[in-house]
Coordinates of C-alpha atoms and ligand atoms in Angstrom, one line a residue:
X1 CA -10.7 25.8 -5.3
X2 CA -12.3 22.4 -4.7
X3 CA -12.5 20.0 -7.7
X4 CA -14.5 16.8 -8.4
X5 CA -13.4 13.7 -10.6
X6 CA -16.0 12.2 -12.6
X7 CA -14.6 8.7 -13.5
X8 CA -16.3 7.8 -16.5
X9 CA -16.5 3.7 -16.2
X10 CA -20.0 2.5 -17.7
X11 CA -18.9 0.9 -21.2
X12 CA -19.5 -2.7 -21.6
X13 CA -15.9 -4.1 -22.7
X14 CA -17.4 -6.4 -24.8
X15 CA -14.0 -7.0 -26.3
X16 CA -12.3 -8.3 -22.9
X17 CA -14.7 -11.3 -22.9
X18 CA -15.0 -11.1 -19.2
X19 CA -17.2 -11.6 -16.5
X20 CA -15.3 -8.4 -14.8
X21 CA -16.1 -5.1 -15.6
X22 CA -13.4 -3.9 -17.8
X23 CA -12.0 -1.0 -15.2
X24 CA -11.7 -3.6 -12.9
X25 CA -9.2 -5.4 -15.1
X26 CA -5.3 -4.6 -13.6
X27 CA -2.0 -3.2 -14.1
X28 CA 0.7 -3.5 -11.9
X29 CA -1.6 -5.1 -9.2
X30 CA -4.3 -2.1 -9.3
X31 CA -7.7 -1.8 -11.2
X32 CA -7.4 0.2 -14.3
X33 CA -9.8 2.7 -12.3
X34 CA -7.8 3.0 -9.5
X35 CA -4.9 3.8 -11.7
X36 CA -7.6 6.7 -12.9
X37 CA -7.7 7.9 -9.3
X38 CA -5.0 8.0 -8.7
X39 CA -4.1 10.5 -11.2
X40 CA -7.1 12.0 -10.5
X41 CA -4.6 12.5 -6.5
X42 CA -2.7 15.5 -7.5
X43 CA -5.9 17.7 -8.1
X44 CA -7.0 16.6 -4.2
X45 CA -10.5 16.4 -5.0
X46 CA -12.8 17.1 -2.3
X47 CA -16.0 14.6 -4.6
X48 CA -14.7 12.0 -6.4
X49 CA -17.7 10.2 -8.4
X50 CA -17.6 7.0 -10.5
X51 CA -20.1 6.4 -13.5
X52 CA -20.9 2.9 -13.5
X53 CA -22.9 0.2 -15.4
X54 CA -22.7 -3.2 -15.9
X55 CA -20.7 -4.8 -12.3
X56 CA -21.6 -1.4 -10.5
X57 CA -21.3 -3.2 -6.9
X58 CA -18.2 -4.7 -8.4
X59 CA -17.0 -1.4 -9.2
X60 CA -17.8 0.9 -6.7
X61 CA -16.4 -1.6 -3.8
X62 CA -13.0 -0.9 -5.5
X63 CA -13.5 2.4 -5.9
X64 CA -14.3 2.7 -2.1
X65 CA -11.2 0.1 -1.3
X66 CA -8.8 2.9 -2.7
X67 CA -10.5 6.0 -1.2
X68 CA -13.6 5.8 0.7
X69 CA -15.4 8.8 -0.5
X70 CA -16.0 7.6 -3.8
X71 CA -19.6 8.0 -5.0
X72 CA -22.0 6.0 -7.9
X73 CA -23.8 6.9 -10.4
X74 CA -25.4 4.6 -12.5
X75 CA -25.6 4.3 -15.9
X76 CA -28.3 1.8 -17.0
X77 CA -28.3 2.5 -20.0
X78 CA -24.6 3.4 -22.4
X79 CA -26.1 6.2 -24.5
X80 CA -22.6 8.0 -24.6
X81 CA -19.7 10.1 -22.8
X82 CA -22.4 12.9 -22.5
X83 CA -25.3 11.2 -21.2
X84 CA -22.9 9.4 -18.9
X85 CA -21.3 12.5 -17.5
X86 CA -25.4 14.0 -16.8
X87 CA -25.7 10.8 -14.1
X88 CA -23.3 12.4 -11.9
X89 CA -25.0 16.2 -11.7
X90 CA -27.6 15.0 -9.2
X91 CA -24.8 13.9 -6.8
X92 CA -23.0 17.4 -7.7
X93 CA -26.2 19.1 -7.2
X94 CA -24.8 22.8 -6.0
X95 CA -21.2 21.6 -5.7
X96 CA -19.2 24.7 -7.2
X97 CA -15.6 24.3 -7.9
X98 CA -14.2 22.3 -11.3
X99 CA -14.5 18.7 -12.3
X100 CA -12.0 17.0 -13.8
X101 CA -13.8 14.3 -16.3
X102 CA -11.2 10.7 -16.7
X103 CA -11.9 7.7 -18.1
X104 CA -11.9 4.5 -16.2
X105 CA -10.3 2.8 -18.9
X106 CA -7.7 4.9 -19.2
X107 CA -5.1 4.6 -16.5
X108 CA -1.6 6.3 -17.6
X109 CA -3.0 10.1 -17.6
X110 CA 0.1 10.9 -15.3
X111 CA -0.9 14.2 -12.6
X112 CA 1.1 17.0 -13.8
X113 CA -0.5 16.5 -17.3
X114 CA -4.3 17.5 -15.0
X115 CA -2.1 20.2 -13.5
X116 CA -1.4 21.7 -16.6
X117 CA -5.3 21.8 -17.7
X118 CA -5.9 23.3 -14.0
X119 CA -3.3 26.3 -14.8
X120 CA -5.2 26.5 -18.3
X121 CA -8.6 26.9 -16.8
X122 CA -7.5 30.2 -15.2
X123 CA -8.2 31.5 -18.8
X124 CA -10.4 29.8 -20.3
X125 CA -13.9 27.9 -19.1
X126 CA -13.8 24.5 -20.9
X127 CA -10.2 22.5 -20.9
X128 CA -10.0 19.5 -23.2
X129 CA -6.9 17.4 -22.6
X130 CA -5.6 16.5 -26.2
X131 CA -2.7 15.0 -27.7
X132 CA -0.7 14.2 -31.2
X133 CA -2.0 11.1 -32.5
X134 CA 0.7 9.2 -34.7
X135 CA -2.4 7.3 -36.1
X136 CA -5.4 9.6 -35.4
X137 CA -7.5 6.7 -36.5
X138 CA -11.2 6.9 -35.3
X139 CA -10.6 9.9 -32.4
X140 CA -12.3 12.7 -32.1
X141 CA -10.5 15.6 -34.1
X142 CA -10.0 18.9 -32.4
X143 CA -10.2 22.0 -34.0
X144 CA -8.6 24.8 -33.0
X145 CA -7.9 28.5 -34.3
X146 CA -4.7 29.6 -32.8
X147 CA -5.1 29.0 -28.7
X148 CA -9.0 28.8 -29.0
X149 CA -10.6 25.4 -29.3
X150 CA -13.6 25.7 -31.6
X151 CA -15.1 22.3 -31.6
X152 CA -14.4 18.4 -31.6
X153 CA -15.5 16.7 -34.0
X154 CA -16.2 12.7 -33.9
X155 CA -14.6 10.4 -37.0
X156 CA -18.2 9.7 -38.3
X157 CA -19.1 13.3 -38.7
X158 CA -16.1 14.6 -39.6
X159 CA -15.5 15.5 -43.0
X160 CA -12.2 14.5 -45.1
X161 CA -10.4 17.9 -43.8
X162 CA -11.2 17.0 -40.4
X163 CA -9.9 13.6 -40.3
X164 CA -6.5 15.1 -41.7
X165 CA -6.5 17.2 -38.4
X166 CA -3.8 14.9 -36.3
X167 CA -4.7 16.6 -33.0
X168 CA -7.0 14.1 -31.0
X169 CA -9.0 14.4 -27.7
X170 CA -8.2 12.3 -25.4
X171 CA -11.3 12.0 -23.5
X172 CA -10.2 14.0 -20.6
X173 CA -12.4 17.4 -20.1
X174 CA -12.3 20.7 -17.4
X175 CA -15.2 22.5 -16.7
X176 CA -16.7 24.5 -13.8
X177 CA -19.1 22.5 -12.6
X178 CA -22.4 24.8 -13.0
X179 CA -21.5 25.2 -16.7
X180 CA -20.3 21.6 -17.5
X181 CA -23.6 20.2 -15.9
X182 CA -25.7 23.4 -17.9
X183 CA -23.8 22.7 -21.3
X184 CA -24.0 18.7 -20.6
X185 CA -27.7 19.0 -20.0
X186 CA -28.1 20.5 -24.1
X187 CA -26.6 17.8 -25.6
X188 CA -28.7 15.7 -28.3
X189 CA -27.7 12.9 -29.8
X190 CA -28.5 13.6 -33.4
X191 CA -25.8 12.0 -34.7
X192 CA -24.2 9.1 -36.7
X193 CA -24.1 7.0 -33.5
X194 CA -27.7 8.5 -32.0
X195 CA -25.8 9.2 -28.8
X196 CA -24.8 11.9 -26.5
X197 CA -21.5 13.0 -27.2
X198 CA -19.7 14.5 -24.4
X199 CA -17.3 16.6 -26.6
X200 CA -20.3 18.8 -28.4
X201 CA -20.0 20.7 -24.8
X202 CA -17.2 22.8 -26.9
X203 CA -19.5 23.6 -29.7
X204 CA -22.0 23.9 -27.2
X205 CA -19.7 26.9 -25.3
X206 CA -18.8 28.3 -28.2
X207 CA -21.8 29.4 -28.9
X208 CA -22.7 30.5 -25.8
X209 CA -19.5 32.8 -26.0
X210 CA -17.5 30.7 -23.8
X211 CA -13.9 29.8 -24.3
X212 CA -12.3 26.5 -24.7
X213 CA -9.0 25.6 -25.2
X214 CA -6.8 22.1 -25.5
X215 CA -3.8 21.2 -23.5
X216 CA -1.6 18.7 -25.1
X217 CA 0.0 15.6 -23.7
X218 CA 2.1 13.0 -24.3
X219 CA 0.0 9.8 -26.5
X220 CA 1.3 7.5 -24.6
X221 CA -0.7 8.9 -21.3
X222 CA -3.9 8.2 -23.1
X223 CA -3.6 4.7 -23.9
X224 CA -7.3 3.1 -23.5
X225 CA -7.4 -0.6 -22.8
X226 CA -10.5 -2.6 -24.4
X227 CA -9.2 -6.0 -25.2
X228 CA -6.7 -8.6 -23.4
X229 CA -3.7 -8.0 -26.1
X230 CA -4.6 -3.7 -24.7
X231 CA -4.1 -4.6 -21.2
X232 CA -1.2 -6.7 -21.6
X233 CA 0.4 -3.9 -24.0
X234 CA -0.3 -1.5 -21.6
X235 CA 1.3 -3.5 -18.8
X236 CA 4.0 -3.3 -20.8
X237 CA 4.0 0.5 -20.7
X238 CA 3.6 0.6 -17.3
X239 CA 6.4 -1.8 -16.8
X240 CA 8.8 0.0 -18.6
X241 CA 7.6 3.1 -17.9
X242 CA 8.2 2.3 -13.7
X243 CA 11.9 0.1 -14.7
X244 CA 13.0 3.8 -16.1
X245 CA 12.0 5.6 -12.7
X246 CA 13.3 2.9 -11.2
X247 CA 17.1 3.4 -12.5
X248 CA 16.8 7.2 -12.3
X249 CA 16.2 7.1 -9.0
X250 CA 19.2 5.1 -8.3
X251 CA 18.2 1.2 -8.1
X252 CA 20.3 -1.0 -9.8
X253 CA 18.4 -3.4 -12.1
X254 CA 20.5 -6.0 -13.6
X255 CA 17.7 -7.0 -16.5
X256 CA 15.4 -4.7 -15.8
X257 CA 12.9 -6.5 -18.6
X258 CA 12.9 -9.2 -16.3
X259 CA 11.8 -7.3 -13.0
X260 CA 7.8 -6.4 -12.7
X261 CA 6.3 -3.8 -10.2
X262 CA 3.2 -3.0 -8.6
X263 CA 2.0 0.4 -8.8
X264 CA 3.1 1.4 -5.5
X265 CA 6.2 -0.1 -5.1
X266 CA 8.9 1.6 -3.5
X267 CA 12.4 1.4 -3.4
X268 CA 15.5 2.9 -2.0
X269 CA 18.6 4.2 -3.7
X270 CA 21.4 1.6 -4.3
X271 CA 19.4 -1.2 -3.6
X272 CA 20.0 -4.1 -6.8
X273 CA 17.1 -6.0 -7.8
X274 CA 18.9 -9.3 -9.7
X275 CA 16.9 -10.6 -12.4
X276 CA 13.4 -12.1 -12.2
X277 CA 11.6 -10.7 -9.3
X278 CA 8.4 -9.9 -8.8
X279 CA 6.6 -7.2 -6.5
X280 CA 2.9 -7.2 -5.6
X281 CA 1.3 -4.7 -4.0
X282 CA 2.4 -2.6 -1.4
X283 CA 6.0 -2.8 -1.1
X284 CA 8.7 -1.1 0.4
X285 CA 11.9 -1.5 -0.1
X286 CA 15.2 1.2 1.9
X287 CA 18.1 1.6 0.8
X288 CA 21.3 -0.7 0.5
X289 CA 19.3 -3.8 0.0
X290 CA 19.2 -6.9 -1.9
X291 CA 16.5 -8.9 -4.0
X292 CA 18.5 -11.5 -5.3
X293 CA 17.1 -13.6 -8.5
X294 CA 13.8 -14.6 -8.8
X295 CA 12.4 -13.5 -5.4
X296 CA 8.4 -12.7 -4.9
X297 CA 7.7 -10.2 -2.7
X298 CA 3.8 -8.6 -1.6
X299 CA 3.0 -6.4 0.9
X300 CA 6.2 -6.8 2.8
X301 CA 8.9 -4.3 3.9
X302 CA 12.4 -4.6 3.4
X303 CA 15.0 -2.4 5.8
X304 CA 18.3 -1.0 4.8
X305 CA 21.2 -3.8 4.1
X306 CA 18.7 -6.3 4.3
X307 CA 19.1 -9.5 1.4
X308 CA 16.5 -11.2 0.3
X309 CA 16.8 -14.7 -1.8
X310 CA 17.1 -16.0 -4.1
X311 CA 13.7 -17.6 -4.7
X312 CA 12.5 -16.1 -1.6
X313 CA 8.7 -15.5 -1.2
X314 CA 7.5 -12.0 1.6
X315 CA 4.1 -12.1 2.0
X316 CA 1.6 -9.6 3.5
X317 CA 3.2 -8.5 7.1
X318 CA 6.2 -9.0 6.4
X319 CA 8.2 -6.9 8.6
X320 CA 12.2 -6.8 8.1
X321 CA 14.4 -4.8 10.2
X322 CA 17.9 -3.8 9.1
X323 CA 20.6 -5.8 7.6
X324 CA 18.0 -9.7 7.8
X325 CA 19.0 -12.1 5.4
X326 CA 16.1 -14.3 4.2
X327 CA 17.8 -16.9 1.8
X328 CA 16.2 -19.7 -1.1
X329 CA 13.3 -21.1 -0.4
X330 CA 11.3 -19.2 2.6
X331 CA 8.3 -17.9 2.9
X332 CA 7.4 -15.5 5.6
X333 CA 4.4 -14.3 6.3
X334 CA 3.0 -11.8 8.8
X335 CA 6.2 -11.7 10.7
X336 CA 8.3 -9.3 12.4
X337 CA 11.5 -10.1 11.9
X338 CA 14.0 -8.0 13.9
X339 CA 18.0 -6.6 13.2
X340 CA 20.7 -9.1 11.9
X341 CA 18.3 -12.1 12.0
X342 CA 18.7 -15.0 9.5
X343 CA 16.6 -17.2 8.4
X344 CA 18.7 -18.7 5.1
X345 CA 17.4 -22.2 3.9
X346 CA 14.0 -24.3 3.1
X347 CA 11.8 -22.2 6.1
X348 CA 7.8 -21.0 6.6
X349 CA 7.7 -18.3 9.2
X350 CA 4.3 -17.3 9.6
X351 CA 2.2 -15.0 12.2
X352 CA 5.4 -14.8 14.5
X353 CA 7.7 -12.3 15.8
X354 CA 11.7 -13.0 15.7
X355 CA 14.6 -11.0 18.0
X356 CA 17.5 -9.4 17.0
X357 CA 20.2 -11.9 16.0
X358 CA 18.1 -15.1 15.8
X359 CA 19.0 -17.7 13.8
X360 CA 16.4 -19.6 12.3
X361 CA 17.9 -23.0 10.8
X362 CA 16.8 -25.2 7.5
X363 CA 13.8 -26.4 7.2
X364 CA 12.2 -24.8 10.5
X365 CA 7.9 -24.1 10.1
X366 CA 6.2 -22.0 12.7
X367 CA 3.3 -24.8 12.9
X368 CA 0.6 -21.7 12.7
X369 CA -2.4 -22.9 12.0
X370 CA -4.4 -25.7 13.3
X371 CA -6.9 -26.1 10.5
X372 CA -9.1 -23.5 12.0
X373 CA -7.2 -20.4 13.5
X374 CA -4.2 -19.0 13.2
X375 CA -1.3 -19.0 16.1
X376 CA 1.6 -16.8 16.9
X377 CA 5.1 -18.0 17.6
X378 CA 7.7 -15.5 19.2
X379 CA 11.4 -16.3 19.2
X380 CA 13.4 -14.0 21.1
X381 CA 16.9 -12.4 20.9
X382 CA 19.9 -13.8 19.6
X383 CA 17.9 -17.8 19.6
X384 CA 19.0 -20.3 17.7
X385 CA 16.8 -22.6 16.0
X386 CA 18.0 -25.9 14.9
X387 CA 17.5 -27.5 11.7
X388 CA 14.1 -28.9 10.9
X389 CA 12.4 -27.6 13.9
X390 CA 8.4 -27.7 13.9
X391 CA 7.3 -24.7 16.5
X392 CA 3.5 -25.7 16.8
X393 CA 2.3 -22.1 17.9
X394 CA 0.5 -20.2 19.9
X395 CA 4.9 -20.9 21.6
X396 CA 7.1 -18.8 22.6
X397 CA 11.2 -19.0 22.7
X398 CA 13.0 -17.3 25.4
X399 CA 16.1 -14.6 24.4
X400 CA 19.4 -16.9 24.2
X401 CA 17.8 -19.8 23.6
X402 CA 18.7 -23.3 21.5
X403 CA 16.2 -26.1 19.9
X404 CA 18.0 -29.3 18.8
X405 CA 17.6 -30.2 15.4
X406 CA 14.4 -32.0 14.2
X407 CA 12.4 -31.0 17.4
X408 CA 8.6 -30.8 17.4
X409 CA 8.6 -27.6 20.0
X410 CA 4.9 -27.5 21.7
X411 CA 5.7 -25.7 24.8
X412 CA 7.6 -22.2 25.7
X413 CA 11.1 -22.1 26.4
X414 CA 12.2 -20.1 28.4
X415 CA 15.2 -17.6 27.9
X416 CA 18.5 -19.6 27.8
X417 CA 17.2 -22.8 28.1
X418 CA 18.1 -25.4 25.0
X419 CA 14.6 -27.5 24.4
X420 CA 15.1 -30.8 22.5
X421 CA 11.5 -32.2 21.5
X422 CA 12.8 -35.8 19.5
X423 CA 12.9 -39.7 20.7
X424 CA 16.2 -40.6 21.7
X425 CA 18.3 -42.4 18.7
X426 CA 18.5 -45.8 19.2
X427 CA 21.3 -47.4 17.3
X428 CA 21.2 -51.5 16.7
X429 CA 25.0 -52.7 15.3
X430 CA 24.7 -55.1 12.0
X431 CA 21.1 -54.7 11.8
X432 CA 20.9 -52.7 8.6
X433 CA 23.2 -55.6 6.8
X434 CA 20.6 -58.0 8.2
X435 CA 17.6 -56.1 6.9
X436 CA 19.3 -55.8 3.5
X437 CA 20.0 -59.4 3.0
X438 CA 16.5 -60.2 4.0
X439 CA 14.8 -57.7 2.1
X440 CA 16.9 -59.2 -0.9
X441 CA 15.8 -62.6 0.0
X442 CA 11.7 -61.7 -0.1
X443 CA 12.6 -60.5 -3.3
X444 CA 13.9 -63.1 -4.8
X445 CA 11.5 -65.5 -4.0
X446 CA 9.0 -63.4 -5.5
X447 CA 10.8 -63.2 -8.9
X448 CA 10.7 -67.2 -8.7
X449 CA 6.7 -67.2 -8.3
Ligands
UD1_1 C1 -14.4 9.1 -27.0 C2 -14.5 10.5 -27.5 C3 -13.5 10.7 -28.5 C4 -12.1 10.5 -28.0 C5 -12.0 9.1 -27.5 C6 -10.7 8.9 -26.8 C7 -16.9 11.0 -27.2 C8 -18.2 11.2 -27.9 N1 -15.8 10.6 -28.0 O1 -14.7 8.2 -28.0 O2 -13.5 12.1 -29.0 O3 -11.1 10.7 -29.0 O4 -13.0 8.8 -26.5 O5 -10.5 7.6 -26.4 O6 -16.8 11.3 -26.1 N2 -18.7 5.5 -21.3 C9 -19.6 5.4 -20.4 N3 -20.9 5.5 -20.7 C10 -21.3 5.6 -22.0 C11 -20.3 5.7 -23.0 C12 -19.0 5.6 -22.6 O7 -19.3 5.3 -19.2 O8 -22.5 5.7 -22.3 C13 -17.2 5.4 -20.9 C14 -16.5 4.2 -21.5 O9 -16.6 3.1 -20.6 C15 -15.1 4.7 -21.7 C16 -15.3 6.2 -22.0 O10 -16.6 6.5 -21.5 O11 -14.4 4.6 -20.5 C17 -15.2 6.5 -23.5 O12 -16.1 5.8 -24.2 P1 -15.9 5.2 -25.6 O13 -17.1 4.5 -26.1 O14 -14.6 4.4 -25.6 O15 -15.6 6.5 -26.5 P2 -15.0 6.6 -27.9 O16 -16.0 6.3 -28.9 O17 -13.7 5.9 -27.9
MG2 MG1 -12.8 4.4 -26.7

C-alpha cells in the first residue's frame, strides 16, 4: 500500500531564540526534520509532505536537499496540530493509501516503532503512537478501554482522573488518508487553547464507529526539542544512543564519551576510534582501520587497514584506498589517495590524485588554488615527495619519481625523473661570526644613545 508522511514543522520555536526555523536546528550534522524523514524511510513513502510556517523556503530547500520529492504546505497561520495537518489534503487531494503524521521537531522516532503502527492499522483505522511518560506533565492523555483507544485528551481539558492516566501521545498519528483528511476536516477548536487539536480525530472516529488503537514506544523516541539546553540534551541521546551501536557492532571505542558522530556515519568491524574524534557528515569508514586521537573527519572515506592521525583533518573527497596512513597535522581534501600511500607529517593535499606507494614528505602543499580557481595535482605511483615541497597545480608527477626537499614544483615531471625546483646553496666560511659581531656592535651603540 502506498503511504504519505505529513511532517508537521509550522511552530514558531520561540524558545530557540533563533533566526532558523527550529526543525532546521541539527543533530549529529542533520536538520531535526531530516532526522524525521528519515524515520519516516522505512515506510517508503511514495508523497512525503512538509507543513511549514515561519522560514518555509528555508525549510523546504532542506527538505528537498534530503529527498527531492518533498512537497509544502504552508501554514500561515499556527492554529494547531489539526489545522496544520488540513494544509496538506489539497496536495493529497485523491491520494489513497495511509499517512503517517511526524513531527518535525521530533527526530528520534526510530522506524521499526512506525512499522509496528503499520502492522496495527491492519485492525484498526486510526493508530496513535503513544508511550509511558515517567513525567506525563502537560501531554495529551490517552484513554484507552482494553486494546480500544477512546479518546485523547489535552492537559487543559482533562480532568484530575485524566491527568493521573501516565500513557501519553506522542504526537505521531496513522490514518487512511480519505478518513484522516474527512475526520481532520470536523475539527473545532472550542477549546481551552481555541485551536484545532489534531488528537480530537479519535473522538471524532469513535463516534463515527471507527476504531483506534495506541501503539507504545519507547519515551526516549519522542523526545521534542524546543529550546537550546533540548537540542543539546538530545544530542546527547543521539550521541550515546549511536556510541552503543557503535560497540555492538564491533568498533572499538576507547572513550566512547569523547567520540561524536554524524547521523550517517559508518564504520567497519574492528576498526578503533582513539579518543576525541569527530565525524561530520557522510562518512565511511571499513574495517581494520585506525582514527587515532583527536582526528576530524567529513565526507571522506576510509579503506580497510588504513590509519588516520592523530590530529588529522579528511575533508569532503577524501578518497583513501587500503592500508594509507595520513599522520598529525594533514589536511586532505578532494583527493584520491591510492594503496599503501603515506602522507605522515605537517601536509595540505587538496584537489589531487596520489599512486599507489607514494610518499608524500613533511610539510608538502598541493598549491591548489590561485585565488580564483581551483587546480589539480596528480602524483603518480610509488613517487616520492621531498620535504617541504610546494606543487603549484594544475602539475603532474610522473610514476617513480623524486622532488628534492624545499622545491617550488611548477612544471610536470615526468615518470622517473628527480625535479629539484630551489637556488643553489651558497655557503660563505666565517661570515655568520662576522655578522654576529657586527650585529652586536649596532646594538651597542644604540644602548649608548
Ligand atoms: C501535541 C499534542 C499532545 C502531545 C504532544 C507531544 C495536540 C493538540 N497535542 O501537543 O497530545 O502529547 O504534542 O509532544 O496535537 N505545529 C504546527 N502547526 C501548528 C501547531 C503545531 O506545525 O499550528 C507543529 C509544531 O511545530 C510541532 C508539532 O506540531 O512540531 C506539535 O505542536 P506543539 O505545539 O508542540 O503541540 P503540543 O502542545 O506539545
Ligand atoms: Mg510540544
Amino acid at each position: 500500500m502506498d503511504t504519505a508522511l505529513v511532517i508537521l514543522a509550522a511552530g514558531m520555536g520561540t524558545r530557540m531564540n533563533s533566526e532558523l526555523p527550529k526543525v532546521l536546528h541539527q543533530i549529529a550534522g542533520a536538520p531535526m526534520l531530516v532526522h524525521a524523514m528519515k524515520s519516516g524511510t522505512a515506510l517508503d513513502p511514495s508523497r512525503i509532505v512538509v507543513v511549514a510556517g515561519h522560514g518555509a523556503d528555508q525549510v523546504i530547500a532542506a527538505a528537498r536537499d534530503w529527498d527531492d520529492r518533498a512537497e509544502i504546505a504552508v501554514q500561515d497561520e499556527q492554529l494547531g496540530t489539526g489545522h496544520a495537518v488540513a494544509q496538506a489534503a489539497p496536495l493529497l487531494e485523491g491520494f489513497s493509501g495511509d499517512v503517517f503524521v511526524l513531527y518535525g521537531d521530533t527526530p528520534f522516532i526510530q522506524p521499526e516503532t512506525l512499522e509496528r503502527m503499520q502492522e496495527a492499522r491492519a485492525r484498526h483505522d486510526v493508530v496513535i503512537l503513544g508511550f509511558e511518560a515517567a513525567d506525563p506533565k502537560r501531554y495529551g492523555r490517552l484513554v484507552m478501554q482494553g486494546e480500544v483507544l477512546e479518546k485523547i485528551i489535552e492537559y487543559p481539558e482533562a480532568t484530575e482522573a485524566e491527568r493521573a492516566i501516565t500513557f501519553c501521545n506522542s504526537g505521531v498519528v496513522c490514518a487512511d488518508a480519505a478518513t484522516l483528511f474527512d475526520l481532520v476536516a470536523a475539527i473545532r477548536n472550542d477549546n481551552v487553547k481555541g485551536e484545532y487539536y489534531l488528537t480530537d480525530i479519535v473522538a471524532l472516529a469513535r463516534a463515527r464507529g471507527l476504531s483506534a488503537t495506541a501503539v507504545a514506544c519507547d519515551e526516549a523516541e519522542t523526545m521534542g526539542v524546543d529550546s537550546r539546553a533540548g537540542l543539546a540534551t538530545a544530542e546527547a541521546a543521539f550521541q550515546a544512543r549511536a556510541r552503543a551501536t557503535a560497540m555492538e557492532d564491533g568498533v572499538t571505542l576507547i572513550a566512547p564519551e569523547t567520540v561524536f558522530f554524524a547521523h550517517d556515519t559508518v564504520i567497519g568491524r574492528d576498526t578503533v576510534i582513539e579518543p576525541n574524534v569527530v565525524f561530520g557528515p557522510e562518512v565511511t569508514i571499513e574495517s581494520d582501520a585506525q582514527i587515532r586521537a583527536f582526528s576530524h573527519l567529513e565526507g571522506a572515506h576510509v579503506s580497510r587497514g588504513g590509519v588516520i592521525g592523530p590530529y588529522a583533518r579528511l575533508r569532503p573527497g577524501a578518497e583513501l584506498a587500503e592500508d594509507v596512513k595520513i599522520g598529525n597535522f594533514v589536511e586532505v581534501k578532494a583527493a584520491q589517495i591510492d594503496r599503501g600511500a603515506k602522507v605522515n607529517h605537517l601536509t595540505y593535499i587538496g584537489d589531487a590524485v596520489i599512486g599507489e606507494d607514494t610518499n608524500i614528505g613533511a610539510g608538502t602543499i598541493t598549491c591548489n588554488y590561485d585565488g580564483v580557481m581551483k587546480h589539480q595535482t596528480r602524483i603518480g605511483a610509488r613517487a616520492f615527495i621531498g620535504s617541504d615541497t610546494m606543487l603549484v597545480a594544475p602539475v603532474s608527477i610522473g610514476d617513480d619519481a623524486m622532488t628534492a626537499s624545499g622545491s617550488v614544483i611548477t612544471e610536470d615531471v615526468e615518470p622517473g625523473a628527480l625535479a629539484i625546483g630551489r637556488t643553489r646553496q651558497v655557503t660563505k666560511p666565517g661570515m655568520a661570526r662576522k655578522l654576529k659581531e657586527l650585529l652586536r656592535a649596532k646594538k651597542a651603540k644604540q644602548q649608548a644613545k
